[in-house]
Short mmCIF file of C-alpha atoms in Angstrom, two decimals:
data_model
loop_
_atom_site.label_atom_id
_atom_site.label_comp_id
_atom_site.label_asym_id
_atom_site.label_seq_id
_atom_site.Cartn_x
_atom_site.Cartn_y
_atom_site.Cartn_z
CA UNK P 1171 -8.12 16.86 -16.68
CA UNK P 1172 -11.13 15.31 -15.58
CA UNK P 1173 -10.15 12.06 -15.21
CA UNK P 1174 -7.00 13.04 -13.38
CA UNK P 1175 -8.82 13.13 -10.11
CA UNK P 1176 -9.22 8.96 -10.71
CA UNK P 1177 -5.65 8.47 -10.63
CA UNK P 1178 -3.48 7.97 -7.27
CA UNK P 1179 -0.43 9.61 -6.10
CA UNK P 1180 2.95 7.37 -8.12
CA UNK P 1181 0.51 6.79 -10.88
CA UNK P 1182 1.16 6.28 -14.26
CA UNK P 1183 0.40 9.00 -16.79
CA UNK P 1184 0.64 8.71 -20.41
CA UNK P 1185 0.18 11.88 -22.00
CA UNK P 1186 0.13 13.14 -26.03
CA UNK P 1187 2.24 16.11 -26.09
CA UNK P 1188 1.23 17.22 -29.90
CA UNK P 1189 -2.07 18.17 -28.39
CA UNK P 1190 -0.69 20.70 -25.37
CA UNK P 1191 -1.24 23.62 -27.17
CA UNK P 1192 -2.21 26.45 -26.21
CA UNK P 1193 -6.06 26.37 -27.44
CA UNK P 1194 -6.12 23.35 -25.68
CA UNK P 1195 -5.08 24.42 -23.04
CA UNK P 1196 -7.46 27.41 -23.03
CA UNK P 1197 -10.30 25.15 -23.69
CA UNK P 1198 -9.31 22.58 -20.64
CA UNK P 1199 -9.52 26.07 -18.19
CA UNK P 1200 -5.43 25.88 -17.80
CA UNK P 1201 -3.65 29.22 -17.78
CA UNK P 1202 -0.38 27.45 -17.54
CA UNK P 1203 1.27 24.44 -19.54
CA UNK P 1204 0.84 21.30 -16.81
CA UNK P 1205 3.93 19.56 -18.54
CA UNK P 1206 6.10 22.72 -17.77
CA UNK P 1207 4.47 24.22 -14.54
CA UNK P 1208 5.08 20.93 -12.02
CA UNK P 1209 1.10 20.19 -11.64
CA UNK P 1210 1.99 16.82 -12.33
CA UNK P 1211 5.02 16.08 -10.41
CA UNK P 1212 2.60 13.39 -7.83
CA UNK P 1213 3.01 10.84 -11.20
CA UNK P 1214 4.53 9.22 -12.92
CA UNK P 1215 4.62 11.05 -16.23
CA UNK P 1216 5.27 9.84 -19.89
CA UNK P 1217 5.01 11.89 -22.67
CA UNK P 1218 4.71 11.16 -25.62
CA UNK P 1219 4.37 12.73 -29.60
CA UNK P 1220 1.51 10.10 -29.91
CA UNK P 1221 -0.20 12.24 -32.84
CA UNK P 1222 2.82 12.92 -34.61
CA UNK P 1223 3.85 9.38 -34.51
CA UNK P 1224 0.91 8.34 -35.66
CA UNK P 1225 0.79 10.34 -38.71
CA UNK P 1226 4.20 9.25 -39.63
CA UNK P 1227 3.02 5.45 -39.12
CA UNK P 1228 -0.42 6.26 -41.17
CA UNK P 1229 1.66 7.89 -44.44
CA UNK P 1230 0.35 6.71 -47.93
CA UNK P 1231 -3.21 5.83 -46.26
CA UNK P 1232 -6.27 7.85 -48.11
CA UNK P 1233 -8.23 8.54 -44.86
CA UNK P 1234 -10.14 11.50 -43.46
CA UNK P 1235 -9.47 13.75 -40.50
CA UNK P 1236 -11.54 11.85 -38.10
CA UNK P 1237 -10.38 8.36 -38.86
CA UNK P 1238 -6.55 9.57 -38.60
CA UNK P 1239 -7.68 11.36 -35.24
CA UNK P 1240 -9.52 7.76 -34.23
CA UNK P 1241 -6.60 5.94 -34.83
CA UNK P 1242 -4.87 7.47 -32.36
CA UNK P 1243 -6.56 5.12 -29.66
CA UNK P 1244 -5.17 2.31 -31.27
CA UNK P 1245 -1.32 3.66 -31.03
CA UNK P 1246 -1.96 4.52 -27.27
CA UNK P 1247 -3.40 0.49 -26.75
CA UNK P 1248 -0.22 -0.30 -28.52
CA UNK P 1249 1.83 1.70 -25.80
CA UNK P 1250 -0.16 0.04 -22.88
CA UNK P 1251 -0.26 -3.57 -24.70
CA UNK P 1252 3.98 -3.82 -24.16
CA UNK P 1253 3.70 -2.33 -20.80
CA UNK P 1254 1.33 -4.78 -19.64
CA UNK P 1255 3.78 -7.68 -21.68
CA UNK P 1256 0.27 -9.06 -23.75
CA UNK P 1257 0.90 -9.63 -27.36
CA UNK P 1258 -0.82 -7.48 -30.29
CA UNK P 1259 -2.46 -11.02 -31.58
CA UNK P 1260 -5.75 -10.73 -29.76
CA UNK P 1261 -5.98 -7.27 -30.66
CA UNK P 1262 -5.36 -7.72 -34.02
CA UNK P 1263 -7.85 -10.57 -34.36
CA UNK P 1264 -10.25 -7.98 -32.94
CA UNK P 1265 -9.71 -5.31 -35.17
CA UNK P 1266 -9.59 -7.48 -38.51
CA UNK P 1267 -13.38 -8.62 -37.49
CA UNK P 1268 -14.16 -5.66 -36.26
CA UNK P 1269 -13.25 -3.77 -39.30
CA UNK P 1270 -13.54 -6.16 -41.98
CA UNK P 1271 -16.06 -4.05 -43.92
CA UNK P 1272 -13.68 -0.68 -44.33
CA UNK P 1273 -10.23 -2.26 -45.13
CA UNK P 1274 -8.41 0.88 -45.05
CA UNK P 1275 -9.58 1.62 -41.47
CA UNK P 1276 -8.10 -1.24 -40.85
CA UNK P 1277 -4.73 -1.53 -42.09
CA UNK P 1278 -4.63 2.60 -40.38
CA UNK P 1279 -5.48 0.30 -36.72
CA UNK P 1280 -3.14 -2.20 -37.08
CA UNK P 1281 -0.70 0.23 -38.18
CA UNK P 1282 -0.56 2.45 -35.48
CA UNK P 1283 -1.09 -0.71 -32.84
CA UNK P 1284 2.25 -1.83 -34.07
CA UNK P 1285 3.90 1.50 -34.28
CA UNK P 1286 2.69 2.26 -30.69
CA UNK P 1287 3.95 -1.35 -29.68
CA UNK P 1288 7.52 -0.74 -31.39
CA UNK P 1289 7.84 2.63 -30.27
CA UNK P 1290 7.61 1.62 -26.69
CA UNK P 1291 9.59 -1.18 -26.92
CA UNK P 1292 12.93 0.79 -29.31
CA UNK P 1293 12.93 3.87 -26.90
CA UNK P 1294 12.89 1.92 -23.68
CA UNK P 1295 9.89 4.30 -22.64
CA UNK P 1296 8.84 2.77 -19.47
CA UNK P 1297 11.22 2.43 -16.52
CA UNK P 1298 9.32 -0.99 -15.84
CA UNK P 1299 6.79 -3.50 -17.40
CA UNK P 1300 4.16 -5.21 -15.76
CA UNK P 1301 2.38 -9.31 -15.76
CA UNK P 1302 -1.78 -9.49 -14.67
CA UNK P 1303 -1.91 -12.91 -13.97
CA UNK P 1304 -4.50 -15.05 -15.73
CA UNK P 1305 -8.07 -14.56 -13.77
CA UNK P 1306 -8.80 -17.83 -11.54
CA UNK P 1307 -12.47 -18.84 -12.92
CA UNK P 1308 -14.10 -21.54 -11.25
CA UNK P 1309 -15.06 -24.59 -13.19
CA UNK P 1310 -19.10 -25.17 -13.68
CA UNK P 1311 -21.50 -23.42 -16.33
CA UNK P 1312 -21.94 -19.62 -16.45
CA UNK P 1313 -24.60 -17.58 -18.49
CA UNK P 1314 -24.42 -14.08 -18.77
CA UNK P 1315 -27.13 -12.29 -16.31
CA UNK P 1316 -28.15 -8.72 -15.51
CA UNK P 1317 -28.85 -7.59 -12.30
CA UNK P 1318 -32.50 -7.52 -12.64
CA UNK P 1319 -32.85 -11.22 -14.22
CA UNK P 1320 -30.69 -12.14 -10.85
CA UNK P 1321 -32.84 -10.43 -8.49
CA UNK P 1322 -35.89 -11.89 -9.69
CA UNK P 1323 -34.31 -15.50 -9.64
CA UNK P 1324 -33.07 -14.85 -6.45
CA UNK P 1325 -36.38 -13.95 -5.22
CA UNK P 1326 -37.64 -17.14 -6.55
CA UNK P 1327 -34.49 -19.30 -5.14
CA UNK P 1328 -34.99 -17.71 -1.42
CA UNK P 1329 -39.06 -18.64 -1.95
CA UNK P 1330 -38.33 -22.47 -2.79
CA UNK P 1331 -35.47 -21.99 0.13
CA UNK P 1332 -38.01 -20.62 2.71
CA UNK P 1333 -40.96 -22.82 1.48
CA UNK P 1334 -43.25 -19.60 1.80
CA UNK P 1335 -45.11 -18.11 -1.68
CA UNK P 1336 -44.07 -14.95 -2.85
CA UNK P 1337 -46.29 -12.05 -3.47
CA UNK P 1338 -44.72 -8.98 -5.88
CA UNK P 1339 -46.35 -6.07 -6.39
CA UNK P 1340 -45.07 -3.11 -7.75
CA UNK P 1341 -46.31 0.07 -9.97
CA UNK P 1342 -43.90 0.60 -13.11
CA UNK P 1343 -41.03 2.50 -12.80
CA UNK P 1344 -37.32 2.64 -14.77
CA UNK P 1345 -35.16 0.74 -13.84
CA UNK P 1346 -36.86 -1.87 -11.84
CA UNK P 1347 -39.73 -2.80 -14.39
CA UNK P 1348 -37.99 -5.79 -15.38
CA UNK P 1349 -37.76 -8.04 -12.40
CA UNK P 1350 -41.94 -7.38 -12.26
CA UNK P 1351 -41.59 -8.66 -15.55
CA UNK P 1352 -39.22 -11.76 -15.24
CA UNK P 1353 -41.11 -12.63 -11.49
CA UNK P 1354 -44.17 -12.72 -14.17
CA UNK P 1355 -42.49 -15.76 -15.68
CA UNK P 1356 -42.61 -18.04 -13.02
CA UNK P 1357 -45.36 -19.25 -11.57
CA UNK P 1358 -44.97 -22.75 -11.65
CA UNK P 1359 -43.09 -22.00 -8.63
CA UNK P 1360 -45.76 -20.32 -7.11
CA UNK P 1361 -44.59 -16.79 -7.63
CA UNK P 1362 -47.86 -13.97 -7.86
CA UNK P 1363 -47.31 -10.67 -9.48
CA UNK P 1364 -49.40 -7.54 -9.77
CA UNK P 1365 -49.15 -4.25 -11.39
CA UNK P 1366 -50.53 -1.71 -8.67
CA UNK P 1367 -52.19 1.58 -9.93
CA UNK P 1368 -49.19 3.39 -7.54
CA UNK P 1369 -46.74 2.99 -5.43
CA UNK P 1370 -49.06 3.35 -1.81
CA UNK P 1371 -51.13 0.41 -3.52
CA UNK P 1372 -48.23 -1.85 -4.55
CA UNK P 1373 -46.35 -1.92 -1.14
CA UNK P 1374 -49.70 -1.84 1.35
CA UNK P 1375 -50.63 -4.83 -1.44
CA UNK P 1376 -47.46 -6.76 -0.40
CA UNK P 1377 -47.73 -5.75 3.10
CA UNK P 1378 -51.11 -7.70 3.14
CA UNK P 1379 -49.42 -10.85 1.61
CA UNK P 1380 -47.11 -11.14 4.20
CA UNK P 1381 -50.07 -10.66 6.68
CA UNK P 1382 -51.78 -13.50 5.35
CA UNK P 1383 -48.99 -15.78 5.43
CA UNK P 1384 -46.93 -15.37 2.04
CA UNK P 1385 -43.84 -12.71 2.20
CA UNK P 1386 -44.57 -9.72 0.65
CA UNK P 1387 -42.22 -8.06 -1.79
CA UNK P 1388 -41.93 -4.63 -3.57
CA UNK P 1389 -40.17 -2.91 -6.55
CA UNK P 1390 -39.58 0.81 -6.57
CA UNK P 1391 -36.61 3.59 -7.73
CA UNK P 1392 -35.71 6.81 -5.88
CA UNK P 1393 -39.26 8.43 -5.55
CA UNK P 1394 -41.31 5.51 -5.20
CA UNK P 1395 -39.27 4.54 -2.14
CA UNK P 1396 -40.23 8.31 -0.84
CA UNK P 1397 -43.97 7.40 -1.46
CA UNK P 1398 -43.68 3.83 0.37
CA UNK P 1399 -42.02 5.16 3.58
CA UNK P 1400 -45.41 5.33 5.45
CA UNK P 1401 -45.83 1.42 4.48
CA UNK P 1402 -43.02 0.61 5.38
CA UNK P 1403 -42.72 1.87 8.73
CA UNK P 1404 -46.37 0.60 9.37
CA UNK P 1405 -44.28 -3.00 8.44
CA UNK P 1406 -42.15 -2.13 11.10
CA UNK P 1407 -44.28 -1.37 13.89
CA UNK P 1408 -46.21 -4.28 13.08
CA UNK P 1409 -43.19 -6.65 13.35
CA UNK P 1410 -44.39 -8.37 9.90
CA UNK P 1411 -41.39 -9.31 6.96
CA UNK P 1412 -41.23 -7.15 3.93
CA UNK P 1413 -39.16 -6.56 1.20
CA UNK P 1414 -38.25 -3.42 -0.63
CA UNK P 1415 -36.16 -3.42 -4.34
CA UNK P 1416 -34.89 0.33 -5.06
CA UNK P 1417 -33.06 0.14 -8.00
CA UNK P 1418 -31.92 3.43 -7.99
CA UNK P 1419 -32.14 6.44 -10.45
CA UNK P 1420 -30.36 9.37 -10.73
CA UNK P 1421 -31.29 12.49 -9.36
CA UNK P 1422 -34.16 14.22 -7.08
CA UNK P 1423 -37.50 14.34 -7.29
CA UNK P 1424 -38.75 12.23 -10.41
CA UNK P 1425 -35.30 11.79 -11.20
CA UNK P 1426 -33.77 10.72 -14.56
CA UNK P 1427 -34.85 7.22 -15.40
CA UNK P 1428 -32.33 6.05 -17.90
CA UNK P 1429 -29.48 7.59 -15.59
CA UNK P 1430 -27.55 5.53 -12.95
CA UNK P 1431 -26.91 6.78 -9.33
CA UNK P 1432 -26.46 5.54 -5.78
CA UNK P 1433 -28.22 8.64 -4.53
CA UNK P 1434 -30.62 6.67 -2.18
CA UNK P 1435 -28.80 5.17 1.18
CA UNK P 1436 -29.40 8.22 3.37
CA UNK P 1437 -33.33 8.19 2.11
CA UNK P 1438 -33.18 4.39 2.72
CA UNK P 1439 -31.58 4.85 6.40
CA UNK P 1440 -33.55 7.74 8.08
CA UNK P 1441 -36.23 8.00 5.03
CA UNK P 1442 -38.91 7.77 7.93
CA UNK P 1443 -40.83 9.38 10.85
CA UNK P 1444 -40.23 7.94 14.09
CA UNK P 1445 -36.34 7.00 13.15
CA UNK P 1446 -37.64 3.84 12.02
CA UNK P 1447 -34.98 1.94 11.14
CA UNK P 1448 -34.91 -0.95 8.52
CA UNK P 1449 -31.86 -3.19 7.48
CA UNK P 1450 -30.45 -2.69 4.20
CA UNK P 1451 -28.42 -4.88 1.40
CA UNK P 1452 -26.48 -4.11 -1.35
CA UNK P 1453 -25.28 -5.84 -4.05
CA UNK P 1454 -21.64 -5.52 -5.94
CA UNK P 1455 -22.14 -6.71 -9.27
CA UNK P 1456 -25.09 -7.84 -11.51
CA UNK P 1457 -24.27 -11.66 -10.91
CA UNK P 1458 -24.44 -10.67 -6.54
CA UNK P 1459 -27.88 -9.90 -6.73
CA UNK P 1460 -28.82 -13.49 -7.26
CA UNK P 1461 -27.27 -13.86 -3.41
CA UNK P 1462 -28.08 -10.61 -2.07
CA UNK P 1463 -31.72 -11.30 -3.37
CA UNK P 1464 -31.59 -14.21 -0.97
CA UNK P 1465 -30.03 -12.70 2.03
CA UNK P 1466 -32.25 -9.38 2.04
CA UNK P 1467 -35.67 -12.39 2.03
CA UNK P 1468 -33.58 -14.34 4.26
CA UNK P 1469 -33.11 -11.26 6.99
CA UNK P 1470 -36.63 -10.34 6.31
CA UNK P 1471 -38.46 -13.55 7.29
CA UNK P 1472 -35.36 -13.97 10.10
CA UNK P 1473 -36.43 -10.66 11.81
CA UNK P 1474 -39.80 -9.91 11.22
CA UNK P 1475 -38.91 -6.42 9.91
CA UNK P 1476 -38.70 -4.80 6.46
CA UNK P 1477 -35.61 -5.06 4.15
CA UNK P 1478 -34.43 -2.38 1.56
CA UNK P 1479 -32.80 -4.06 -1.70
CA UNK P 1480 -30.84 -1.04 -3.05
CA UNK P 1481 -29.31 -1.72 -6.44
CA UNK P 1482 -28.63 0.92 -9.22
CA UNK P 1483 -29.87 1.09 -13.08
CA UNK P 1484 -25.83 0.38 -13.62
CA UNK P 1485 -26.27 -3.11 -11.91
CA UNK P 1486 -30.20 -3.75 -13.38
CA UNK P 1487 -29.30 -3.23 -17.13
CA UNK P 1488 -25.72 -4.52 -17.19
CA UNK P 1489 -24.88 -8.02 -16.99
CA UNK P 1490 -21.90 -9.87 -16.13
CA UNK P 1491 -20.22 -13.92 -16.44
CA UNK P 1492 -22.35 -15.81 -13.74
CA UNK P 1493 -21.80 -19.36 -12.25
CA UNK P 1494 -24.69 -20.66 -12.06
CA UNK P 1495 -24.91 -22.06 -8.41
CA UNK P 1496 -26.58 -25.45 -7.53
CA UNK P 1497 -29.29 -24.68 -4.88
CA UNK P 1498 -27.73 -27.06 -2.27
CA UNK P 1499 -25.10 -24.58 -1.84
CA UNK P 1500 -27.79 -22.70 0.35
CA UNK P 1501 -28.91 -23.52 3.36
CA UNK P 1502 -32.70 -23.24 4.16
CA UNK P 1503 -34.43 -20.42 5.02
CA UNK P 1504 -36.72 -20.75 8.19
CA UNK P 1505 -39.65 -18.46 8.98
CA UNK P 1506 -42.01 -17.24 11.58
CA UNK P 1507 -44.81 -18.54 10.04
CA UNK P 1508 -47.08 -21.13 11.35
CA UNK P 1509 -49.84 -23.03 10.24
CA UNK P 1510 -53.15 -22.62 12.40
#
């Protein structure tokens, strides 16, 4: 039930019929059966007797309640595995490391994997398969990056693009601690970092870089942006390039630091007296922030005007397959800036 929402009208929907019962039901706030009432009827429904099955497949196995319940998941991936046409190998291979230390658990996976698998297959259960092509993946070298670690490096990327120093200043705050920390790393590239006592200090701090030449950056989540709006507009009216991180939190006011959101847009639009307004960038995926990094400086020094960097603790903390790019594959950045 509360996934159901996720799933579009023609959809597929695999469903365990052994567990429609009526304290189930109960607990899950029906009053009627869904597999009997027509609640269902936009998708494409498959039921299945996934736990009985299962128990059948598991017989002469000593295991306890929970690991027969567990099991279960692997049955289902063997349903899925022969409607997607990808063979039980990789899975297997998997499990068998995976599970290598409790044998028994095991031999219950792989078990009800292949039952699943044959089951599917002997009963003609799907009116259709399906082929995912392979995923085209572009030849170079990847490493694996979080979003932080590729904001930062962006931020030092669009520096050595723009041939301006960067100034980063920002107070500590989850989740955007880290790229103060990673920025830290590099100055051999001429990269200056402070720690600000709050979050007035740390943006009228890089506000002041940029006034003396270098481009001013700032890190922040949810309420720190609130405290910063003043700065920022001030950045505004006086036409000088800065640039904002809010890796956003969840929630209002402090907010919950270790939860994701993308709560902040509306703040980041019309956050300020005056209806200031500010451009604003927003990266996909952990490995985008390396480019969006680049394009929020690149707007910045561009138009003269502040730039809000709105990523999420999702995007900070998780990290993703990145091709590393060669720095030739980005043109220069120019700037306002001239020497006197």
């Amino acid at each position: 039930k509360t996934n159901l929402t996720d799933l579009v009208d023609g959809g597929l929907l695999i469903v365990d019929t052994n567990e429609f019962k009526q304290i189930n039901l109960r607990k899950a706030g029906y009053s009627e059966n869904p597999l009997e009432d027509g609640s269902l009827s936009a998708y494409q429904l498959v039921s299945v007797s996934i736990t009985e099955n299962n128990e059948r497949a598991l017989e002469g196995l000593e295991l306890n309640a929970k690991e027969r319940f567990l099991s279960r998941n692997f049955y289902a991936l063997g349903l899925v595995l022969w409607l997607f046409n990808r063979p039980l190998a990789t899975v297997e291979r998997w499990a068998t490391d995976k599970f290598s230390r409790n044998p028994v658990v095991l031999e219950a996976n792989l078990r009800a994997l292949r039952a699943g698998n044959a089951f599917a297959e002997t009963t003609e259960l799907f009116h259709q398969r399906y082929e995912v092509a392979p995923a085209e993946v572009a030849p170079g070298t990847y490493r694996h990056i979080s979003g932080n670690e590729a904001t930062a490096l962006g931020l030092v990327a669009a520096s050595q693009l723009a041939d301006i120093p960067i100034f980063y200043a920002s107070y500590p705050i989850t989740p955007a601690s880290d790229v103060l920390h990673e920025l830290a790393k590099h100055r051999n590239f001429g990269v200056k970092t402070m720690q600000a006592e709050d979050e007035m200090a740390a943006v009228c701090a890089a506000l002041g870089s940029s006034y003396a030449g270098s481009l001013g950056i700032t890190g922040t989540s949810g309420p720190g942006l609130a405290l910063k709006s003043e700065a920022i507009n001030l950045a505004i009216m006086t036409e000088l390039p800065l640039v904002v991180l809010d890796i956003q939190r969840a929630g209002p006011s402090t907010g919950m630091p270790t939860k994701t959101e993308q709560s902040d847009l509306l703040q980041a639009m019309y956050g300020r007296n005056g209806d200031s307004s500010v451009i604003i960038v927003a990266p996909a995926t952990p490995g985008e922030c390396f480019e969006m990094a680049i394009e929020a400086v690149r707007l910045a020094l561009a138009y003269m005007t502040p730039v809000i960097y709105l990523s999420d603790g999702y995007l900070a903390n998780g990290s993703s397959p990145w091709l590393i790019p060669s720095i030739s594959n980005f043109p220069p950045i120019s700037n306002h800036y001239q020497e006197v």
